[in-house]
PDB file of C-alpha atoms in Angstrom:
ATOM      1  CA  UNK A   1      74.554 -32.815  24.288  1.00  0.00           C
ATOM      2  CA  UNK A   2      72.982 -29.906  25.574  1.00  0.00           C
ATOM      3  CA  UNK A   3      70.400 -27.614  24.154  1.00  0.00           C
ATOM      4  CA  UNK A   4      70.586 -23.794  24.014  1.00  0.00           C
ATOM      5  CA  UNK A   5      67.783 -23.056  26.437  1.00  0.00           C
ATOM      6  CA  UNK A   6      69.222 -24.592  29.077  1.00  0.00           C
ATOM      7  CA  UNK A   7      72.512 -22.857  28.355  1.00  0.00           C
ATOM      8  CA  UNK A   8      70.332 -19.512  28.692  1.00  0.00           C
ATOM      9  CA  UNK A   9      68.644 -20.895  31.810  1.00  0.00           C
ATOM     10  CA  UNK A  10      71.931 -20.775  34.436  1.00  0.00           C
ATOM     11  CA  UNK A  11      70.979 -18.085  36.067  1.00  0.00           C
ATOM     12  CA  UNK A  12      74.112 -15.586  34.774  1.00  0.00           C
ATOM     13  CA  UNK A  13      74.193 -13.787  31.562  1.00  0.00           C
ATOM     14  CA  UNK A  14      76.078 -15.709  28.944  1.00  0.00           C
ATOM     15  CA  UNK A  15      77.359 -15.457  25.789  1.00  0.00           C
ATOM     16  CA  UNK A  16      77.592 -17.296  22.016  1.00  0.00           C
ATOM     17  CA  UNK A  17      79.358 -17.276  18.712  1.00  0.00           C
ATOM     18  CA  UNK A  18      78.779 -17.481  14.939  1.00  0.00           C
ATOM     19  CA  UNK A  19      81.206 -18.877  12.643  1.00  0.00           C
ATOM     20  CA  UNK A  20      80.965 -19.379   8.943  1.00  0.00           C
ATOM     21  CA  UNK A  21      81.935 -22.772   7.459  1.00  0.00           C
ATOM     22  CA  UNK A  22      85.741 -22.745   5.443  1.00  0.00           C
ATOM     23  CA  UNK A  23      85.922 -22.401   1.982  1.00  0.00           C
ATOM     24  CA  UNK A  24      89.033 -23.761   1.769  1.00  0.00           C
ATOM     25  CA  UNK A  25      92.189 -25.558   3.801  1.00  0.00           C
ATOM     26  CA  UNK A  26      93.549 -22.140   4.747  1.00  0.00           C
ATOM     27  CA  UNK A  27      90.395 -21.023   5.823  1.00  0.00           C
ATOM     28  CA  UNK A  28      89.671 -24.059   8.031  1.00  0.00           C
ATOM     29  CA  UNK A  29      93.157 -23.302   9.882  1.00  0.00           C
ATOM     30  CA  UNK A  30      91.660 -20.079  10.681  1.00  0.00           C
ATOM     31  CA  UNK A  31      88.125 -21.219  11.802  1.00  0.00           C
ATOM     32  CA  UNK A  32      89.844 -24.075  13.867  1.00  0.00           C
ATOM     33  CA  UNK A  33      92.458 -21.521  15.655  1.00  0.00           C
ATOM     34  CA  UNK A  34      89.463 -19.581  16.453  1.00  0.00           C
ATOM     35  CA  UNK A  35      87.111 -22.398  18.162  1.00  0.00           C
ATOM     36  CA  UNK A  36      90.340 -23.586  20.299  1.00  0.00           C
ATOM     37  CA  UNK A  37      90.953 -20.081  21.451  1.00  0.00           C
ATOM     38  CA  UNK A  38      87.279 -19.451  22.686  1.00  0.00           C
ATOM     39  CA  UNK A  39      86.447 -23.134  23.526  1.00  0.00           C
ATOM     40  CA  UNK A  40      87.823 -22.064  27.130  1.00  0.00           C
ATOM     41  CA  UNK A  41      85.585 -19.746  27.463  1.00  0.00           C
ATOM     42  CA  UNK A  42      82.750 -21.788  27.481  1.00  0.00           C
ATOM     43  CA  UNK A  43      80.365 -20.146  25.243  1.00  0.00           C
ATOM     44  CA  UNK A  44      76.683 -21.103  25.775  1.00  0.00           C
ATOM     45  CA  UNK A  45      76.931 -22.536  22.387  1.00  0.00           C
ATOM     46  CA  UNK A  46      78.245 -22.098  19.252  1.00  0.00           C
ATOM     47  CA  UNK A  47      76.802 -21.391  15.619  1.00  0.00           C
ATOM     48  CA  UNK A  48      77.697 -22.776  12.532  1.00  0.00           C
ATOM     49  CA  UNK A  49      76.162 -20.786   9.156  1.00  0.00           C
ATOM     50  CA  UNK A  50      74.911 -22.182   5.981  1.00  0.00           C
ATOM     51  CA  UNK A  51      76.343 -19.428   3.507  1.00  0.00           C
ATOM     52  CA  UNK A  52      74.328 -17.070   1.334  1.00  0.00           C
ATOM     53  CA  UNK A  53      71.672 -18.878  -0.785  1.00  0.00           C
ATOM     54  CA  UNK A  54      72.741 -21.909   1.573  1.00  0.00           C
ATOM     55  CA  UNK A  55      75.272 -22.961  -1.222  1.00  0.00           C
ATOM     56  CA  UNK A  56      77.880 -23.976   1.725  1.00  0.00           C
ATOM     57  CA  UNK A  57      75.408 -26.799   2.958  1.00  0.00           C
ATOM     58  CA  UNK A  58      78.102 -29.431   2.765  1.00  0.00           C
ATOM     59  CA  UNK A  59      80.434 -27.396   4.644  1.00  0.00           C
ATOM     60  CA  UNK A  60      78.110 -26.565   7.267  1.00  0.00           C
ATOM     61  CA  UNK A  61      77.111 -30.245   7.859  1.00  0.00           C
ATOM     62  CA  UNK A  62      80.615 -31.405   7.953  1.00  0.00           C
ATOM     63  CA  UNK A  63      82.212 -28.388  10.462  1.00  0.00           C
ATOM     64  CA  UNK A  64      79.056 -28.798  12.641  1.00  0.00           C
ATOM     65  CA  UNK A  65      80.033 -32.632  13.125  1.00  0.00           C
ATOM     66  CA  UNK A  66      83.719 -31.657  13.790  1.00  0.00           C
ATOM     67  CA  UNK A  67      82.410 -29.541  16.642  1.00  0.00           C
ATOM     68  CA  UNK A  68      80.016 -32.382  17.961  1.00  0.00           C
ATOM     69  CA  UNK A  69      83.246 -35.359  17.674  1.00  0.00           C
ATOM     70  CA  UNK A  70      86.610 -32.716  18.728  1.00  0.00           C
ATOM     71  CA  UNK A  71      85.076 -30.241  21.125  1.00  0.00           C
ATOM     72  CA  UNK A  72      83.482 -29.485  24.188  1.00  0.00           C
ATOM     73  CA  UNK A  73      81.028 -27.001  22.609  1.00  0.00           C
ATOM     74  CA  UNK A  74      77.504 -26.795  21.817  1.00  0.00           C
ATOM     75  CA  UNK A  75      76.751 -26.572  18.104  1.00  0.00           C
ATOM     76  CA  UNK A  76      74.246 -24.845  16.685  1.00  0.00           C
ATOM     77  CA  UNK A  77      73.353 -25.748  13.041  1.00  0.00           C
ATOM     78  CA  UNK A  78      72.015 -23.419  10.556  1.00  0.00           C
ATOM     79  CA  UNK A  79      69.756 -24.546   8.189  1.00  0.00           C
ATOM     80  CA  UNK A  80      67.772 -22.953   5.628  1.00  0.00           C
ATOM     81  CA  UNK A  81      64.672 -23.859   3.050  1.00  0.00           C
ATOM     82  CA  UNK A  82      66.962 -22.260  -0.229  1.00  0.00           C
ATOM     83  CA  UNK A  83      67.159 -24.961  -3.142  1.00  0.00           C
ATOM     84  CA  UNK A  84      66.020 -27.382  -0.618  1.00  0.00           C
ATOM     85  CA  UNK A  85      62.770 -30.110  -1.577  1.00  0.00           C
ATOM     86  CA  UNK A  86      61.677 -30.769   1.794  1.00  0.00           C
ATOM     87  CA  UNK A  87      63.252 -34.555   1.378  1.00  0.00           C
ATOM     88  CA  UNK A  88      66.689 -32.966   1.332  1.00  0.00           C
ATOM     89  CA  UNK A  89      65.567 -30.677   4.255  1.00  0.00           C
ATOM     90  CA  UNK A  90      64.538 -33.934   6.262  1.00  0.00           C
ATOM     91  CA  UNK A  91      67.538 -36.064   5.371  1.00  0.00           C
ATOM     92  CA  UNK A  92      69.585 -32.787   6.706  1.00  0.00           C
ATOM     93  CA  UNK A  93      68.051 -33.183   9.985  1.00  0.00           C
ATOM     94  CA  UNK A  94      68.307 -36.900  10.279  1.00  0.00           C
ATOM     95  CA  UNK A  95      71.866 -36.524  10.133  1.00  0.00           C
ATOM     96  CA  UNK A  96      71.765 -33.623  12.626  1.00  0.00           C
ATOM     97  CA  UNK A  97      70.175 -35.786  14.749  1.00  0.00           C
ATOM     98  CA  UNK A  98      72.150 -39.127  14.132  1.00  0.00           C
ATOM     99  CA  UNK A  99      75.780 -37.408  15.184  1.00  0.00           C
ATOM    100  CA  UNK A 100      74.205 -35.387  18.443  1.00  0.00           C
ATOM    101  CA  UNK A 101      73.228 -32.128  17.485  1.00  0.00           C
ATOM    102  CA  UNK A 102      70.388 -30.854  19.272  1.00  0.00           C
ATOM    103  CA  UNK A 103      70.302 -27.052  17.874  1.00  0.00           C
ATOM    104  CA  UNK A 104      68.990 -25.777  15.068  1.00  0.00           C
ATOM    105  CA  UNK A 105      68.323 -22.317  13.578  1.00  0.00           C
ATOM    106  CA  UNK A 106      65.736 -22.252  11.081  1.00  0.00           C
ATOM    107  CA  UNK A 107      66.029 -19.506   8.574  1.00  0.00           C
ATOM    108  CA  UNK A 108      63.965 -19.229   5.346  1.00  0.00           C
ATOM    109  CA  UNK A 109      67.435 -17.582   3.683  1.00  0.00           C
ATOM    110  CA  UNK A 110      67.956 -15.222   1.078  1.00  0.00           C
ATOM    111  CA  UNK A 111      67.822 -16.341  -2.487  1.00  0.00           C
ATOM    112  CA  UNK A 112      70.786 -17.366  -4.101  1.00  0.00           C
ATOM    113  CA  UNK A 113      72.948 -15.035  -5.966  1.00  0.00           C
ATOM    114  CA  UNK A 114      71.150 -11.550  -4.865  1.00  0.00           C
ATOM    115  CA  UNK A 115      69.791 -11.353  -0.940  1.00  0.00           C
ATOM    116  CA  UNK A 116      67.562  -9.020  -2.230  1.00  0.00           C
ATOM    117  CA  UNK A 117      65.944 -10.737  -5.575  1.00  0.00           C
ATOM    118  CA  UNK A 118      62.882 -12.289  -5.805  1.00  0.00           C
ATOM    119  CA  UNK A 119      62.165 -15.464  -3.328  1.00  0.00           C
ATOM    120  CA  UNK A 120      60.917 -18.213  -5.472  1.00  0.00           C
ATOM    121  CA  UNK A 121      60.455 -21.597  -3.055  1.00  0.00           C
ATOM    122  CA  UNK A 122      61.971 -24.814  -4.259  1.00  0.00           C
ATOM    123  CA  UNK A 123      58.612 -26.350  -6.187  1.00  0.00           C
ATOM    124  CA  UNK A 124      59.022 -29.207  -3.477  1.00  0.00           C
ATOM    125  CA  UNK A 125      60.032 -27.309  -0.681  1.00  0.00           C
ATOM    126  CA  UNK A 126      59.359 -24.578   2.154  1.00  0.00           C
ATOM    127  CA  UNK A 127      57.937 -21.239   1.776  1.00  0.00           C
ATOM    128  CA  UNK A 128      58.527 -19.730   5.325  1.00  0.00           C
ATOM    129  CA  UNK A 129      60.668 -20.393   7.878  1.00  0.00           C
ATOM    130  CA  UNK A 130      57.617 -21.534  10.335  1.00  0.00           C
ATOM    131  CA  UNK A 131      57.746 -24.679   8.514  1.00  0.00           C
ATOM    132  CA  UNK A 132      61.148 -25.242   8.924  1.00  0.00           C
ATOM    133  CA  UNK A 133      60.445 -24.608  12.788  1.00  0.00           C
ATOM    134  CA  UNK A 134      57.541 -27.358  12.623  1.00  0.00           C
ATOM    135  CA  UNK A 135      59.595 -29.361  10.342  1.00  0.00           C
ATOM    136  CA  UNK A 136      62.614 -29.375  12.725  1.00  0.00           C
ATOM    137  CA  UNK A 137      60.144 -30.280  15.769  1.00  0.00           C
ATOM    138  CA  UNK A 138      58.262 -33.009  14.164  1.00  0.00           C
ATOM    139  CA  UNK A 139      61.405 -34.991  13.231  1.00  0.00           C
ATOM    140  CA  UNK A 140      62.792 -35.070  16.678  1.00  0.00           C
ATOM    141  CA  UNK A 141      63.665 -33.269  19.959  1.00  0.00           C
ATOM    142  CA  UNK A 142      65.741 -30.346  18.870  1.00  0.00           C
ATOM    143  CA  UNK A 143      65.976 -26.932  20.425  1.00  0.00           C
ATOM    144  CA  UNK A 144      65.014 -24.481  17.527  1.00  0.00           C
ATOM    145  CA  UNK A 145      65.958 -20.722  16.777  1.00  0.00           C
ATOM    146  CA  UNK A 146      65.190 -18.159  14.517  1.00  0.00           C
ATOM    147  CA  UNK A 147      66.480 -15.067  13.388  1.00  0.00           C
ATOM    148  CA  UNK A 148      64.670 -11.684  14.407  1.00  0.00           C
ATOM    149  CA  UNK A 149      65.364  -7.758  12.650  1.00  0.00           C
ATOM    150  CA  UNK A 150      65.199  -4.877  15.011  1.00  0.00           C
ATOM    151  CA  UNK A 151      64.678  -2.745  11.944  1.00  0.00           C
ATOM    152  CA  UNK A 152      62.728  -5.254  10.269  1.00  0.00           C
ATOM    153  CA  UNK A 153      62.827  -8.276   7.547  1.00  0.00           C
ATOM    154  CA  UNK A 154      63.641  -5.983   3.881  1.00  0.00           C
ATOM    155  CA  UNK A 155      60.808  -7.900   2.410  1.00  0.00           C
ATOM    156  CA  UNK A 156      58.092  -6.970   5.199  1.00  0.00           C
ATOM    157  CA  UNK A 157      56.266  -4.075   4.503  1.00  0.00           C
ATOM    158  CA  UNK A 158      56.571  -2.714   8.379  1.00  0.00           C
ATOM    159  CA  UNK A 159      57.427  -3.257  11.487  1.00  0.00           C
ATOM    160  CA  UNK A 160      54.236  -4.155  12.847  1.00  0.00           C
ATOM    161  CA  UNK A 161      53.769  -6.887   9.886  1.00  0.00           C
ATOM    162  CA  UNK A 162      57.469  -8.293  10.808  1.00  0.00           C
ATOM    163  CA  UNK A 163      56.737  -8.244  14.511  1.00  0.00           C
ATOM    164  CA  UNK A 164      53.632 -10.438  13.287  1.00  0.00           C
ATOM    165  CA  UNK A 165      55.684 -12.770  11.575  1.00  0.00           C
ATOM    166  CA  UNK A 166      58.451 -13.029  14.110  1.00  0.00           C
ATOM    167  CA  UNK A 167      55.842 -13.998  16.674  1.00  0.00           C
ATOM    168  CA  UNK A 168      54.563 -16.450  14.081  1.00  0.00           C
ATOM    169  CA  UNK A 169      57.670 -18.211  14.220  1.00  0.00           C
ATOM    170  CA  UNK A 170      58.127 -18.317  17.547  1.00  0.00           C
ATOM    171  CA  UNK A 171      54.648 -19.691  18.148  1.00  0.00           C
ATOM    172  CA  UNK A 172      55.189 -22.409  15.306  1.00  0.00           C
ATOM    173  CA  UNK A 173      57.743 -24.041  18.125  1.00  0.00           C
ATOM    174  CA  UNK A 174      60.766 -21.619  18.429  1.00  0.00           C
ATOM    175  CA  UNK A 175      62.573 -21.667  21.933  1.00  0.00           C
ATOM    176  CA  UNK A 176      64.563 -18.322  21.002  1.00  0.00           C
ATOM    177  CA  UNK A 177      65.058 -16.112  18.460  1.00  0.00           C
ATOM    178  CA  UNK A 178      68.850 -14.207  17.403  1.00  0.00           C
ATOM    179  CA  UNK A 179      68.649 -10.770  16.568  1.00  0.00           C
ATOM    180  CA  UNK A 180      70.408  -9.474  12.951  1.00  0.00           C
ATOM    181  CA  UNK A 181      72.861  -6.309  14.076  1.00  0.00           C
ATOM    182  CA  UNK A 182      72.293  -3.168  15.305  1.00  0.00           C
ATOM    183  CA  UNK A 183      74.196  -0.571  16.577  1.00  0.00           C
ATOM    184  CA  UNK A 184      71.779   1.254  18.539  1.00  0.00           C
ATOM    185  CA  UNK A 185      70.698  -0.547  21.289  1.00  0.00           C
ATOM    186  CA  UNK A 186      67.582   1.252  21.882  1.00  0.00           C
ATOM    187  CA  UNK A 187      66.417  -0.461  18.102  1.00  0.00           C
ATOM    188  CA  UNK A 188      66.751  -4.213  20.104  1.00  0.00           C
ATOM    189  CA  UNK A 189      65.149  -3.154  22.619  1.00  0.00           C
ATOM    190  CA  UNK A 190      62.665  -1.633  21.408  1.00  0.00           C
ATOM    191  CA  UNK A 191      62.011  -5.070  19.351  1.00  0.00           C
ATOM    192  CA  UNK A 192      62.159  -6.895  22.645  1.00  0.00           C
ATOM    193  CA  UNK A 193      58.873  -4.313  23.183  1.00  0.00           C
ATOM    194  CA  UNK A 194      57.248  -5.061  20.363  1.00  0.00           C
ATOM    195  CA  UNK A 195      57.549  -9.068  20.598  1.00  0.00           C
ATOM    196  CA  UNK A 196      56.230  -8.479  24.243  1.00  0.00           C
ATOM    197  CA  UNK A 197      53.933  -6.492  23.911  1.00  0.00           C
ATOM    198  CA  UNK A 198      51.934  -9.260  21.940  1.00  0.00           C
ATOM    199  CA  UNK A 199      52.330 -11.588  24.847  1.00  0.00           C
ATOM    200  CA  UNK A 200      55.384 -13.425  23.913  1.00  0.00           C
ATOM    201  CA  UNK A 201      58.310 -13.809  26.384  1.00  0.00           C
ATOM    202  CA  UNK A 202      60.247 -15.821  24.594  1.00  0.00           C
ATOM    203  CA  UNK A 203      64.212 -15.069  24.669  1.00  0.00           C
ATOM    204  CA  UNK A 204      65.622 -12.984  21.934  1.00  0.00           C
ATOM    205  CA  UNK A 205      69.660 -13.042  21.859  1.00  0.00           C
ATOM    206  CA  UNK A 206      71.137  -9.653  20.540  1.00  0.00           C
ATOM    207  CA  UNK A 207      73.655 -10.038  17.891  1.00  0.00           C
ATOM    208  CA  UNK A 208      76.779  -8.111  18.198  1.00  0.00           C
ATOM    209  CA  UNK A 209      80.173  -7.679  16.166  1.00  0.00           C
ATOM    210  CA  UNK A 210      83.020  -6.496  17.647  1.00  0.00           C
ATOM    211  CA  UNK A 211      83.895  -3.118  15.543  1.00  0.00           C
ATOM    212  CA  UNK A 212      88.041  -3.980  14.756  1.00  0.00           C
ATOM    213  CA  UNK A 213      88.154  -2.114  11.471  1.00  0.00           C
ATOM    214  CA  UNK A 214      86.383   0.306   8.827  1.00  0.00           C
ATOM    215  CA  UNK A 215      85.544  -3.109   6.866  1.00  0.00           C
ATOM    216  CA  UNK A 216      83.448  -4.487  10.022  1.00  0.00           C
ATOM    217  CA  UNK A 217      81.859  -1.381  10.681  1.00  0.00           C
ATOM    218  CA  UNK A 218      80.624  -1.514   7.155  1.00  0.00           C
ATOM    219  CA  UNK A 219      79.424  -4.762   7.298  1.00  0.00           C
ATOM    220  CA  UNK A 220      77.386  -4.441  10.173  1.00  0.00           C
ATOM    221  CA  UNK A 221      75.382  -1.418   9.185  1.00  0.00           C
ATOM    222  CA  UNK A 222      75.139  -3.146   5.839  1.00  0.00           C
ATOM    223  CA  UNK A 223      73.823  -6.577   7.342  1.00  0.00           C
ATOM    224  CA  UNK A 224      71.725  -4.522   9.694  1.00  0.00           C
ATOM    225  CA  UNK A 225      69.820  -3.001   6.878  1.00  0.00           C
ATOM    226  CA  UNK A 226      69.607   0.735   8.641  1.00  0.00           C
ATOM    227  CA  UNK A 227      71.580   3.495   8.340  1.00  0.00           C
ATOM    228  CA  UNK A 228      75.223   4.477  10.398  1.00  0.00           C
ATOM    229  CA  UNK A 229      73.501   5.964  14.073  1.00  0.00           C
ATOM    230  CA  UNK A 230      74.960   9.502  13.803  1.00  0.00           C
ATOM    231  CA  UNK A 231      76.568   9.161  17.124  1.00  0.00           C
ATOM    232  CA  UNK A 232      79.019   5.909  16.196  1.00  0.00           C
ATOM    233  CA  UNK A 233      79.553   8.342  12.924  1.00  0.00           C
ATOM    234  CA  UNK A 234      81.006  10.698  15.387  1.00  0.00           C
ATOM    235  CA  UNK A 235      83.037   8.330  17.648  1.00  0.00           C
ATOM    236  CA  UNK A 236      84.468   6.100  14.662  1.00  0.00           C
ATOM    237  CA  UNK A 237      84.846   7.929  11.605  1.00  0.00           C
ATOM    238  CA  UNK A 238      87.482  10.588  12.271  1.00  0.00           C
ATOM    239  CA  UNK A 239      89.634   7.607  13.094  1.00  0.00           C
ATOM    240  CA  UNK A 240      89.405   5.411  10.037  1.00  0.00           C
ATOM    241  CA  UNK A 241      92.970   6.122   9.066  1.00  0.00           C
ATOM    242  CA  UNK A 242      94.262   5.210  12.275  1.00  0.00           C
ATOM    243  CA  UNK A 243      94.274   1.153  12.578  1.00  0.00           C
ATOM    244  CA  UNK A 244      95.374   0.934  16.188  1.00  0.00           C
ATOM    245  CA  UNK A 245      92.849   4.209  17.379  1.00  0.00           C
ATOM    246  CA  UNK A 246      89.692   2.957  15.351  1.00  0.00           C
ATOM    247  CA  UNK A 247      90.079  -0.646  17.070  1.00  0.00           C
ATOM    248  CA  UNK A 248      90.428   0.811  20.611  1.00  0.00           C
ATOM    249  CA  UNK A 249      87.583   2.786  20.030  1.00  0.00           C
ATOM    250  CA  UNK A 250      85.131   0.240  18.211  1.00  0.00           C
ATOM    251  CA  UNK A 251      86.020  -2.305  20.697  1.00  0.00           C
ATOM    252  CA  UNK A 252      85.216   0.231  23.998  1.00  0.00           C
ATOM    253  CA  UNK A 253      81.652   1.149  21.654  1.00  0.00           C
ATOM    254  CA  UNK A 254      80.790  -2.722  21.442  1.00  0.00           C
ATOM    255  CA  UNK A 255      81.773  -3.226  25.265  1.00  0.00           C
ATOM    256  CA  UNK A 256      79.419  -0.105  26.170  1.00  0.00           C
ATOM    257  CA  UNK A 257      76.751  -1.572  24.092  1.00  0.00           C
ATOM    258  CA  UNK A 258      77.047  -5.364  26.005  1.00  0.00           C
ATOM    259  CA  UNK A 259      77.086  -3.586  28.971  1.00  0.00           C
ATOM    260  CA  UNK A 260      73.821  -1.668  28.578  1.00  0.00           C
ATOM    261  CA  UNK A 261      72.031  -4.931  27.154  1.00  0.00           C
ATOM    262  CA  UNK A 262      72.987  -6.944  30.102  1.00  0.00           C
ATOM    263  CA  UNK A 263      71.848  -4.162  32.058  1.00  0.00           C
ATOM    264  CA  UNK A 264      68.755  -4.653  30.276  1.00  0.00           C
ATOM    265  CA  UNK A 265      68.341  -8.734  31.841  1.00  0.00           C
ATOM    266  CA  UNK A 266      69.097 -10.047  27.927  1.00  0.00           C
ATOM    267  CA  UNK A 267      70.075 -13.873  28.813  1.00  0.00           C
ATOM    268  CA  UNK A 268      73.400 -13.670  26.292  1.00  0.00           C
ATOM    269  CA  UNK A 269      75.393 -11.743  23.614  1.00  0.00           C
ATOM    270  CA  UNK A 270      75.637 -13.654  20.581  1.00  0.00           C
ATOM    271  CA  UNK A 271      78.971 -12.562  18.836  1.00  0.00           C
ATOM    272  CA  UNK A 272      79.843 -12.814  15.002  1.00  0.00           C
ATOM    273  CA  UNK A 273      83.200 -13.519  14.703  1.00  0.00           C
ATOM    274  CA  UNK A 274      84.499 -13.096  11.275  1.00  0.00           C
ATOM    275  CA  UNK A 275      86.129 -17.029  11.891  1.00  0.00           C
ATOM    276  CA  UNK A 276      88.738 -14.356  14.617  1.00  0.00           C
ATOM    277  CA  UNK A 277      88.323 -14.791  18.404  1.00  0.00           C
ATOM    278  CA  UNK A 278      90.309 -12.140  19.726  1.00  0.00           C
ATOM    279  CA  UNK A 279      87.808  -8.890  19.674  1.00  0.00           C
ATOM    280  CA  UNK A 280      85.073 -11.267  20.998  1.00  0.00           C
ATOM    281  CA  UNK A 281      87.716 -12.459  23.950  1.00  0.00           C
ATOM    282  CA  UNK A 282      88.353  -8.849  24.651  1.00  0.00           C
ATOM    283  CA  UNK A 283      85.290  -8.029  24.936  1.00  0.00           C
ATOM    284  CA  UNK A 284      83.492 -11.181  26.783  1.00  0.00           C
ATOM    285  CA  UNK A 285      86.343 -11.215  29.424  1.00  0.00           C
ATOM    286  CA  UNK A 286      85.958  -7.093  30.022  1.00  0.00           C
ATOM    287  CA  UNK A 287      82.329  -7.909  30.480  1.00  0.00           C
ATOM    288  CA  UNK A 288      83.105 -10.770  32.960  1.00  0.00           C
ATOM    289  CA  UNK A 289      80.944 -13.475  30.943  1.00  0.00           C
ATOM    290  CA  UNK A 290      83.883 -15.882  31.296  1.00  0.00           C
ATOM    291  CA  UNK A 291      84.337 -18.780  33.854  1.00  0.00           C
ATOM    292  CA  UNK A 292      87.468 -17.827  36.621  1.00  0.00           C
ATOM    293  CA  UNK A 293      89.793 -20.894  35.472  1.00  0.00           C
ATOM    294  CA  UNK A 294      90.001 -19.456  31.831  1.00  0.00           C
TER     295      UNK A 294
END
């Protein structure tokens, strides 16, 4: 098994993607169609989430072995402190660890039933997601990520304090962190600043979805907690009632956007993939991140 950071270490720009666990049968044909289709590819590695309020734990556990035992693909677990006593949080990583997986992102989460309630920690368990980094690393040799906000964590009161706490996390034993979207790419870089400018080189992946419909565009400004950039208003919204015109368009707009980052020396693209391949194949192969025999 091979660990994310020396996926990122080749050399060559790379890329990864995310995949939610199924909720049900039909929804596992979907998710499986999609890891065969990109498993060619060779992505760097590939995630697996734990589901708001981590209430699809069981799911996670069980795709992320699946991946480990039928593929040729590095997994990436999620895991998050929600619900969790620390007990349950170590007996998740012992069986991490006992079928192969070396990757883990550690993510406080959002509380169960509203993202944006009030976090009350498990009376057992975690309160920040440095101690799910430290827990991860004292339990064995995993490779350990974390999630970074270029416009900031909702609950911190800045982005100086969130730049603080990012950096925290990194120092508690993080080897790289995955940025939440953004569709400015002048906002990740200007995170990539901020993390630097504290002394702290360590890799931060931007996170990009390719923009297919009206329905993904809305998600990602939604999950990147900042307001529609004027200038994708432009380009994308007079077309929302043309399918085939909006999809050309938000596809070229994610393509420009890799292009500029890799400009930029980031060491991947992570790609959320809605459990669907094809955008992310457009777009990986029209920025040349895959090998020649695929």
């Amino acid at each position: 098994m091979t660990s994310v950071v020396e996926r990122l270490s080749g050399g060559s720009p790379v890329f990864s993607v995310e995949f939610f666990p199924p909720r049900d049968a039909a929804d596992e044909t979907v998710l499986w169609r999609a890891i065969r289709e990109l498993e060619p590819l060779d992505p760097a590695f590939v995630s697996i989430t734990y589901g708001a309020g981590g209430s699809s734990r069981d799911r996670t556990i069980r795709t992320t072995g699946r991946v480990v035992q039928e593929t040729t693909l590095v997994p990436m677990a999620h895991l998050t402190a929600v619900d969790h006593s620390v007990a349950e949080l170590r007996n998740v990583i012992g069986w991490y660890a006992a079928v192969g997986v070396r990757n883990i992102l550690a993510v406080r989460g959002d509380p169960p039933g509203d993202p944006n309630g009030e976090w009350v920690p498990h009376p057992d368990g975690l309160t920040y997601a440095e101690e799910l980094v430290r827990l991860c690393r004292e339990l064995g040799d995993f490779c350990v990520g974390v999630s970074a906000f270029p416009y900031g964590h909702p609950r911190s009161a800045d982005l100086d304090e969130d730049t603080r706490y990012l950096v925290r996390k990194l120092r508690a034993g993080a080897d790289f962190a995955i940025a939440q979207l953004f569709l400015d790419v002048d906002d990740f870089l200007r995170l990539r600043d901020r993390v630097r400018a504290v002394g702290c080189d360590t890799p931060l992946l931007p996170g990009l979805m390719p923009l297919t419909t009206p329905r993904t565009l809305a998600k990602t400004v939604e999950l990147s907690g900042a307001p529609l950039p004027p200038a994708v208003a432009r380009r994308l919204e007079p077309l929302a009632g043309d399918a085939a015109a909006f999809r050309e368009a938000g596809v070229d707009l994610v393509t420009e956007m890799g292009e500029r980052l890799l400009a930029e020396g980031v060491p991947a693209l992570h790609f959320y993939t809605f459990n669907r391949s094809k955008a992310t194949r457009e777009v990986v192969g029209r920025l040349g991140l895959v090998p020649a025999r695929a």
